[in-house]
Amino acid sequence: MGAEARAAGRLRVAVAAPLSAENCARVRELEPRIDLLVDHALLPPMRWPADFAGDPSWRRTPRQQRAYDELLDSADALYGIPDVDPSALARTVRANRRLRWVHTMAAGGGSQVEAAGLGSAELDRVAFTTSAGVHGQPLAEFAVFGVLAGAKDLPRLSRRQRDREWTGRWTMRQVSEQTVLVLGLGGIGRVVAAKLHALGARVVGTSRRDVDVPGVAEVVRPDRIVQVAPSVDAVVNTLPGTAATWHLLDKRFFHALRPGATLVNVGRGTVVDEAALIDALACGRVGFAALDVFETEPLPADSPLWDHDHVLVSPHTAALSAAEDRLIAELFAANATRLLDGHDLLNRVNTVEFY
């Protein structure tokens, strides 16, 4: 933090993203050493909870933009990436030499930091943190919903109901008898694993490190997923979008997958090669896909995924909950305390691989 803030034992924080008056008060209450700089007239109105980009039709006047930039340039820390815009982040980092910490609203905020194109000295000077963990429960529930929907033949049930067709009975798969591969054992993956384990599933997780995670029967390296694919009934992706995870689920993986498997994606869309997924759906390797994220968002109108009977499209909304704004504010306050007390920050972005 800046010399003045260090001398006073305080942290000057500019609110760069929408933050309600109630949550401003919460942050101040949780960490009284924060000097919170906020002008709600300079922030876009939110259309729903956690809508940190705000209404796209809203614009600042030139005078408001200057005031907003001046606010950001006077702070030791930022609550949010300005306008959720990597170029605005780059401008602020370069204009504000006292800036030492930026908290991003997204769990995968590392990709936004990478897109800012900051130099190594700038990345060393400023610490970046994410809101990882805040979204764990809602995303885990969507993941369980997707696994259950695949096991219980949701597409088949929907078609029969739509066509008013009362067919003969058929057996449904039991999640308690399935093996589920959970890609990534971070904050979200661990909650997913715990919930699936509670349903009786055998959970296999991926990690680049040797970890022992409750509810996970086996941990494999990401480069071994093709080898375990023939033994799994469902796959849940919770991984962030990085160079290392790009198209991790590719043609090779889908070809090795047990026929009829379920795929759920609550991580980043770039982890899945969508062309390979469409082929896997066509040949039955993937029997059902519940997708909250996509390679390109919004999902293009001409994407075959929109009309596929065995695909559930969710418009990147599974993480959203009424509590999200409050939980992010509480996480920010906790990290501010750690910063002021000289402790390591939670969820610090790895500025080599940007996760």
Short mmCIF file of C-alpha atoms in Angstrom, two decimals:
data_model
loop_
_atom_site.label_atom_id
_atom_site.label_comp_id
_atom_site.label_asym_id
_atom_site.label_seq_id
_atom_site.Cartn_x
_atom_site.Cartn_y
_atom_site.Cartn_z
CA MET A 1 0.00 0.00 0.00
CA GLY A 2 1.07 3.64 -0.26
CA ALA A 3 3.40 5.29 2.26
CA GLU A 4 0.66 7.50 3.72
CA ALA A 5 -1.65 4.52 4.22
CA ARG A 6 1.16 2.52 5.82
CA ALA A 7 1.93 5.35 8.19
CA ALA A 8 -1.68 5.67 9.23
CA GLY A 9 -2.34 1.93 9.23
CA ARG A 10 -5.25 2.48 6.87
CA LEU A 11 -6.22 1.37 3.36
CA ARG A 12 -7.68 3.77 0.82
CA VAL A 13 -10.09 1.75 -1.36
CA ALA A 14 -11.83 3.02 -4.49
CA VAL A 15 -15.08 1.27 -5.32
CA ALA A 16 -14.73 0.58 -9.06
CA ALA A 17 -17.75 -1.70 -9.39
CA PRO A 18 -21.36 -1.36 -8.19
CA LEU A 19 -21.59 -1.86 -4.44
CA SER A 20 -24.80 -1.16 -2.55
CA ALA A 21 -24.91 1.26 0.36
CA GLU A 22 -25.71 -1.71 2.61
CA ASN A 23 -22.62 -3.60 1.50
CA CYS A 24 -20.47 -0.46 1.73
CA ALA A 25 -21.52 -0.28 5.36
CA ARG A 26 -20.78 -3.98 5.79
CA VAL A 27 -17.23 -3.56 4.45
CA ARG A 28 -16.58 -0.60 6.77
CA GLU A 29 -17.98 -2.51 9.75
CA LEU A 30 -15.89 -5.62 9.07
CA GLU A 31 -12.67 -3.66 8.52
CA PRO A 32 -12.82 -0.17 10.10
CA ARG A 33 -9.32 0.67 8.84
CA ILE A 34 -10.66 0.98 5.27
CA ASP A 35 -11.28 4.44 3.86
CA LEU A 36 -13.92 3.59 1.27
CA LEU A 37 -14.08 5.99 -1.68
CA VAL A 38 -17.42 5.56 -3.44
CA ASP A 39 -19.63 7.75 -5.60
CA HIS A 40 -22.70 5.80 -6.67
CA ALA A 41 -23.48 8.37 -9.37
CA LEU A 42 -20.30 7.23 -11.16
CA LEU A 43 -21.26 3.54 -11.17
CA PRO A 44 -23.68 1.87 -13.63
CA PRO A 45 -27.03 0.65 -12.31
CA MET A 46 -27.19 -3.09 -11.78
CA ARG A 47 -29.89 -5.06 -13.58
CA TRP A 48 -29.67 -8.07 -11.29
CA PRO A 49 -27.49 -9.24 -8.38
CA ALA A 50 -23.77 -9.35 -9.19
CA ASP A 51 -24.29 -7.40 -12.44
CA PHE A 52 -20.98 -5.63 -12.02
CA ALA A 53 -20.79 -4.46 -15.64
CA GLY A 54 -24.20 -2.85 -15.15
CA ASP A 55 -26.69 -1.57 -17.68
CA PRO A 56 -24.86 -1.38 -21.06
CA SER A 57 -26.95 1.61 -22.13
CA TRP A 58 -25.63 3.69 -19.22
CA ARG A 59 -22.80 6.11 -19.97
CA ARG A 60 -20.78 8.58 -17.89
CA THR A 61 -20.53 12.14 -19.06
CA PRO A 62 -16.97 13.32 -19.81
CA ARG A 63 -16.98 15.11 -16.47
CA GLN A 64 -18.13 11.97 -14.65
CA GLN A 65 -15.46 9.89 -16.41
CA ARG A 66 -12.75 12.28 -15.23
CA ALA A 67 -14.09 12.11 -11.69
CA TYR A 68 -14.21 8.30 -11.84
CA ASP A 69 -10.63 8.07 -13.12
CA GLU A 70 -9.41 10.52 -10.46
CA LEU A 71 -11.08 8.40 -7.77
CA LEU A 72 -9.37 5.24 -9.03
CA ASP A 73 -6.03 6.98 -9.37
CA SER A 74 -6.03 8.12 -5.73
CA ALA A 75 -6.48 4.67 -4.15
CA ASP A 76 -4.25 1.99 -2.66
CA ALA A 77 -6.73 -0.72 -3.69
CA LEU A 78 -9.67 -1.23 -6.03
CA TYR A 79 -12.91 -3.03 -5.29
CA GLY A 80 -13.49 -4.49 -8.75
CA ILE A 81 -11.94 -4.05 -12.18
CA PRO A 82 -13.05 -0.66 -13.55
CA ASP A 83 -16.11 -1.25 -15.76
CA VAL A 84 -15.07 -4.93 -15.96
CA ASP A 85 -12.79 -3.71 -18.75
CA PRO A 86 -9.19 -4.98 -18.98
CA SER A 87 -8.11 -1.83 -20.87
CA ALA A 88 -9.50 0.35 -18.06
CA LEU A 89 -7.60 -1.80 -15.57
CA ALA A 90 -4.37 -1.30 -17.53
CA ARG A 91 -4.93 2.47 -17.61
CA THR A 92 -5.46 2.61 -13.87
CA VAL A 93 -2.45 0.45 -12.98
CA ARG A 94 -0.21 2.67 -15.13
CA ALA A 95 -1.66 5.96 -13.92
CA ASN A 96 -1.76 5.09 -10.22
CA ARG A 97 1.70 4.32 -8.86
CA ARG A 98 0.37 3.88 -5.32
CA LEU A 99 -2.00 1.07 -6.34
CA ARG A 100 -1.09 -2.20 -4.63
CA TRP A 101 -4.17 -4.42 -4.78
CA VAL A 102 -7.11 -5.08 -7.10
CA HIS A 103 -9.93 -7.44 -6.18
CA THR A 104 -11.88 -8.94 -9.09
CA MET A 105 -15.53 -9.89 -8.81
CA ALA A 106 -15.22 -13.10 -10.84
CA ALA A 107 -13.94 -16.43 -9.54
CA GLY A 108 -11.97 -16.62 -12.79
CA GLY A 109 -10.74 -13.03 -12.61
CA GLY A 110 -7.26 -14.09 -13.66
CA SER A 111 -8.35 -14.10 -17.30
CA GLN A 112 -9.38 -10.44 -17.00
CA VAL A 113 -6.00 -9.58 -15.51
CA GLU A 114 -4.23 -11.43 -18.32
CA ALA A 115 -6.29 -9.55 -20.92
CA ALA A 116 -5.04 -6.23 -19.48
CA GLY A 117 -1.61 -6.99 -20.97
CA LEU A 118 0.33 -5.68 -17.97
CA GLY A 119 4.11 -5.89 -17.87
CA SER A 120 6.06 -8.00 -15.40
CA ALA A 121 6.96 -5.02 -13.21
CA GLU A 122 3.29 -3.98 -13.03
CA LEU A 123 2.22 -7.52 -12.15
CA ASP A 124 4.85 -7.60 -9.41
CA ARG A 125 3.75 -4.24 -8.01
CA VAL A 126 0.02 -4.93 -7.84
CA ALA A 127 -1.56 -7.96 -6.17
CA PHE A 128 -4.70 -9.32 -7.82
CA THR A 129 -7.27 -11.46 -6.05
CA THR A 130 -10.46 -13.17 -7.18
CA SER A 131 -13.82 -14.03 -5.67
CA ALA A 132 -13.17 -17.78 -5.87
CA GLY A 133 -15.21 -19.75 -3.36
CA VAL A 134 -18.13 -17.30 -3.29
CA HIS A 135 -19.80 -19.18 -6.15
CA GLY A 136 -19.06 -22.68 -4.88
CA GLN A 137 -22.49 -23.61 -3.52
CA PRO A 138 -24.70 -22.42 -6.42
CA LEU A 139 -22.34 -23.85 -9.05
CA ALA A 140 -22.10 -27.14 -7.17
CA GLU A 141 -25.89 -27.37 -7.06
CA PHE A 142 -26.07 -26.80 -10.81
CA ALA A 143 -23.41 -29.48 -11.29
CA VAL A 144 -25.40 -31.98 -9.23
CA PHE A 145 -28.55 -30.99 -11.13
CA GLY A 146 -26.75 -31.72 -14.42
CA VAL A 147 -25.45 -35.09 -13.26
CA LEU A 148 -28.90 -36.05 -12.00
CA ALA A 149 -30.59 -34.84 -15.20
CA GLY A 150 -28.28 -37.03 -17.25
CA ALA A 151 -28.81 -40.06 -15.05
CA LYS A 152 -32.59 -39.64 -15.08
CA ASP A 153 -32.92 -39.13 -18.87
CA LEU A 154 -34.22 -35.56 -18.73
CA PRO A 155 -34.17 -35.17 -22.55
CA ARG A 156 -36.20 -38.35 -23.00
CA LEU A 157 -38.69 -37.32 -20.34
CA SER A 158 -39.05 -33.85 -21.87
CA ARG A 159 -39.71 -35.27 -25.35
CA ARG A 160 -42.29 -37.73 -24.08
CA GLN A 161 -44.12 -35.04 -22.14
CA ARG A 162 -44.02 -32.60 -25.06
CA ASP A 163 -45.45 -35.25 -27.40
CA ARG A 164 -48.00 -36.46 -24.80
CA GLU A 165 -46.57 -39.92 -25.27
CA TRP A 166 -47.03 -42.48 -22.50
CA THR A 167 -44.46 -45.10 -23.35
CA GLY A 168 -43.41 -48.29 -21.68
CA ARG A 169 -41.27 -47.98 -18.58
CA TRP A 170 -37.47 -47.99 -18.63
CA THR A 171 -34.72 -48.19 -16.07
CA MET A 172 -32.94 -45.02 -15.04
CA ARG A 173 -29.34 -44.78 -13.94
CA GLN A 174 -28.49 -44.23 -10.30
CA VAL A 175 -25.97 -41.55 -9.36
CA SER A 176 -25.11 -43.67 -6.33
CA GLU A 177 -23.77 -46.29 -8.75
CA GLN A 178 -21.81 -43.87 -10.94
CA THR A 179 -18.22 -42.69 -11.15
CA VAL A 180 -17.96 -38.94 -11.70
CA LEU A 181 -14.82 -37.17 -12.89
CA VAL A 182 -14.50 -33.69 -11.38
CA LEU A 183 -12.01 -31.55 -13.26
CA GLY A 184 -10.36 -29.24 -10.76
CA LEU A 185 -10.36 -29.51 -6.98
CA GLY A 186 -10.33 -25.83 -6.09
CA GLY A 187 -13.05 -24.09 -4.14
CA ILE A 188 -15.85 -25.07 -6.55
CA GLY A 189 -14.58 -28.56 -7.32
CA ARG A 190 -14.33 -29.49 -3.67
CA VAL A 191 -17.95 -28.52 -3.01
CA VAL A 192 -19.07 -30.44 -6.12
CA ALA A 193 -17.14 -33.50 -4.96
CA ALA A 194 -18.66 -33.34 -1.47
CA LYS A 195 -22.22 -33.14 -2.79
CA LEU A 196 -21.75 -35.97 -5.28
CA HIS A 197 -20.08 -38.12 -2.64
CA ALA A 198 -23.08 -37.48 -0.36
CA LEU A 199 -25.28 -38.93 -3.11
CA GLY A 200 -23.15 -42.08 -3.13
CA ALA A 201 -21.15 -41.44 -6.31
CA ARG A 202 -17.52 -42.45 -6.58
CA VAL A 203 -15.65 -39.23 -7.29
CA VAL A 204 -12.38 -39.01 -9.21
CA GLY A 205 -10.78 -35.57 -9.15
CA THR A 206 -7.96 -33.91 -11.04
CA SER A 207 -5.11 -31.91 -9.56
CA ARG A 208 -1.57 -31.10 -10.55
CA ARG A 209 -0.56 -31.58 -6.91
CA ASP A 210 -0.85 -34.45 -4.47
CA VAL A 211 -3.94 -33.54 -2.47
CA ASP A 212 -6.27 -35.36 -0.14
CA VAL A 213 -9.82 -34.08 -0.61
CA PRO A 214 -12.80 -35.33 1.44
CA GLY A 215 -15.22 -37.28 -0.73
CA VAL A 216 -12.71 -37.87 -3.53
CA ALA A 217 -11.77 -41.52 -3.96
CA GLU A 218 -8.93 -40.95 -6.42
CA VAL A 219 -6.91 -37.96 -7.62
CA VAL A 220 -5.28 -38.02 -11.05
CA ARG A 221 -3.13 -35.57 -12.96
CA PRO A 222 -4.95 -33.64 -15.73
CA ASP A 223 -2.80 -35.35 -18.36
CA ARG A 224 -4.31 -38.72 -17.34
CA ILE A 225 -7.95 -37.94 -17.97
CA VAL A 226 -8.01 -39.81 -21.29
CA GLN A 227 -6.90 -42.93 -19.42
CA VAL A 228 -9.70 -42.68 -16.83
CA ALA A 229 -12.40 -41.58 -19.32
CA PRO A 230 -13.59 -45.13 -20.15
CA SER A 231 -14.50 -45.71 -16.50
CA VAL A 232 -16.54 -42.57 -15.80
CA ASP A 233 -20.28 -42.02 -16.17
CA ALA A 234 -20.25 -38.24 -15.82
CA VAL A 235 -17.76 -35.37 -16.08
CA VAL A 236 -18.01 -32.03 -14.27
CA ASN A 237 -15.65 -29.25 -15.33
CA THR A 238 -14.83 -26.58 -12.74
CA LEU A 239 -11.49 -25.47 -14.25
CA PRO A 240 -10.65 -21.87 -15.15
CA GLY A 241 -9.78 -20.82 -18.68
CA THR A 242 -6.00 -20.80 -19.08
CA ALA A 243 -3.50 -21.83 -21.74
CA ALA A 244 -3.04 -25.10 -19.83
CA THR A 245 -6.78 -25.93 -19.78
CA TRP A 246 -7.68 -24.81 -23.32
CA HIS A 247 -9.59 -27.67 -25.06
CA LEU A 248 -8.57 -30.13 -22.35
CA LEU A 249 -11.79 -31.96 -23.22
CA ASP A 250 -11.03 -32.63 -26.87
CA LYS A 251 -11.71 -35.24 -29.52
CA ARG A 252 -9.31 -37.69 -27.89
CA PHE A 253 -11.04 -37.40 -24.54
CA PHE A 254 -14.56 -37.74 -25.92
CA HIS A 255 -13.55 -40.71 -28.05
CA ALA A 256 -12.30 -42.48 -24.90
CA LEU A 257 -15.38 -41.60 -22.83
CA ARG A 258 -17.82 -44.30 -21.78
CA PRO A 259 -20.79 -44.13 -24.20
CA GLY A 260 -23.76 -42.15 -22.92
CA ALA A 261 -21.79 -40.17 -20.35
CA THR A 262 -23.04 -36.86 -18.95
CA LEU A 263 -21.02 -33.65 -19.27
CA VAL A 264 -21.56 -30.63 -17.02
CA ASN A 265 -19.57 -27.42 -17.50
CA VAL A 266 -19.56 -24.80 -14.73
CA GLY A 267 -15.91 -23.77 -15.20
CA ARG A 268 -14.92 -21.98 -18.39
CA GLY A 269 -16.21 -22.67 -21.87
CA THR A 270 -12.74 -22.82 -23.41
CA VAL A 271 -11.95 -26.02 -21.51
CA VAL A 272 -14.34 -27.87 -23.87
CA ASP A 273 -13.70 -28.19 -27.61
CA GLU A 274 -17.28 -27.56 -28.69
CA ALA A 275 -16.79 -29.00 -32.19
CA ALA A 276 -15.56 -32.24 -30.59
CA LEU A 277 -18.47 -32.15 -28.12
CA ILE A 278 -21.00 -31.82 -30.94
CA ASP A 279 -19.45 -34.86 -32.64
CA ALA A 280 -19.53 -36.76 -29.34
CA LEU A 281 -23.22 -35.93 -28.91
CA ALA A 282 -23.93 -37.12 -32.46
CA CYS A 283 -22.28 -40.50 -31.93
CA GLY A 284 -23.65 -41.00 -28.40
CA ARG A 285 -20.39 -40.77 -26.47
CA VAL A 286 -22.01 -37.89 -24.60
CA GLY A 287 -25.61 -38.70 -23.76
CA PHE A 288 -26.43 -35.38 -22.11
CA ALA A 289 -24.65 -32.06 -21.63
CA ALA A 290 -25.63 -29.36 -19.13
CA LEU A 291 -23.65 -26.26 -20.11
CA ASP A 292 -23.54 -22.98 -18.22
CA VAL A 293 -20.49 -21.63 -20.08
CA PHE A 294 -19.37 -21.65 -23.70
CA GLU A 295 -16.34 -20.94 -25.87
CA THR A 296 -18.05 -17.81 -27.20
CA GLU A 297 -20.53 -15.88 -25.07
CA PRO A 298 -23.28 -15.06 -25.76
CA LEU A 299 -23.67 -18.42 -27.49
CA PRO A 300 -23.97 -17.64 -31.22
CA ALA A 301 -27.48 -18.02 -32.63
CA ASP A 302 -26.22 -20.51 -35.23
CA SER A 303 -24.63 -22.85 -32.68
CA PRO A 304 -25.99 -26.43 -33.01
CA LEU A 305 -26.03 -26.61 -29.22
CA TRP A 306 -29.19 -24.45 -29.05
CA ASP A 307 -31.36 -27.02 -30.81
CA HIS A 308 -29.77 -30.25 -29.66
CA ASP A 309 -32.23 -32.48 -27.81
CA HIS A 310 -29.52 -33.71 -25.46
CA VAL A 311 -28.14 -30.32 -24.44
CA LEU A 312 -29.30 -27.95 -21.73
CA VAL A 313 -28.15 -24.37 -22.37
CA SER A 314 -27.82 -22.06 -19.37
CA PRO A 315 -26.76 -18.45 -20.13
CA HIS A 316 -23.84 -18.32 -17.67
CA THR A 317 -26.26 -17.80 -14.81
CA ALA A 318 -25.70 -20.84 -12.58
CA ALA A 319 -23.37 -18.98 -10.20
CA LEU A 320 -25.79 -16.16 -9.54
CA SER A 321 -27.43 -15.99 -6.12
CA ALA A 322 -29.05 -13.26 -4.07
CA ALA A 323 -26.21 -13.54 -1.55
CA GLU A 324 -23.35 -13.08 -4.06
CA ASP A 325 -22.84 -9.32 -3.61
CA ARG A 326 -22.73 -9.66 0.18
CA LEU A 327 -20.36 -12.64 0.09
CA ILE A 328 -17.93 -10.84 -2.22
CA ALA A 329 -18.00 -7.77 0.03
CA GLU A 330 -17.26 -9.97 3.06
CA LEU A 331 -14.41 -11.72 1.23
CA PHE A 332 -12.97 -8.34 0.24
CA ALA A 333 -13.10 -7.09 3.83
CA ALA A 334 -11.39 -10.25 5.07
CA ASN A 335 -8.61 -9.81 2.52
CA ALA A 336 -8.23 -6.15 3.43
CA THR A 337 -7.64 -7.23 7.01
CA ARG A 338 -5.01 -9.70 5.85
CA LEU A 339 -3.29 -7.03 3.77
CA LEU A 340 -3.26 -4.50 6.61
CA ASP A 341 -1.96 -7.11 9.06
CA GLY A 342 0.78 -8.29 6.70
CA HIS A 343 -0.65 -11.73 5.90
CA ASP A 344 -0.91 -13.51 2.54
CA LEU A 345 -4.01 -12.65 0.53
CA LEU A 346 -6.70 -15.24 -0.19
CA ASN A 347 -7.30 -16.20 -3.84
CA ARG A 348 -4.24 -14.38 -5.16
CA VAL A 349 -3.97 -14.63 -8.94
CA ASN A 350 -1.03 -16.60 -10.32
CA THR A 351 0.33 -14.04 -12.79
CA VAL A 352 2.21 -16.65 -14.81
CA GLU A 353 -0.76 -18.87 -15.68
CA PHE A 354 -3.45 -16.34 -14.63
CA TYR A 355 -5.72 -18.52 -12.51
#
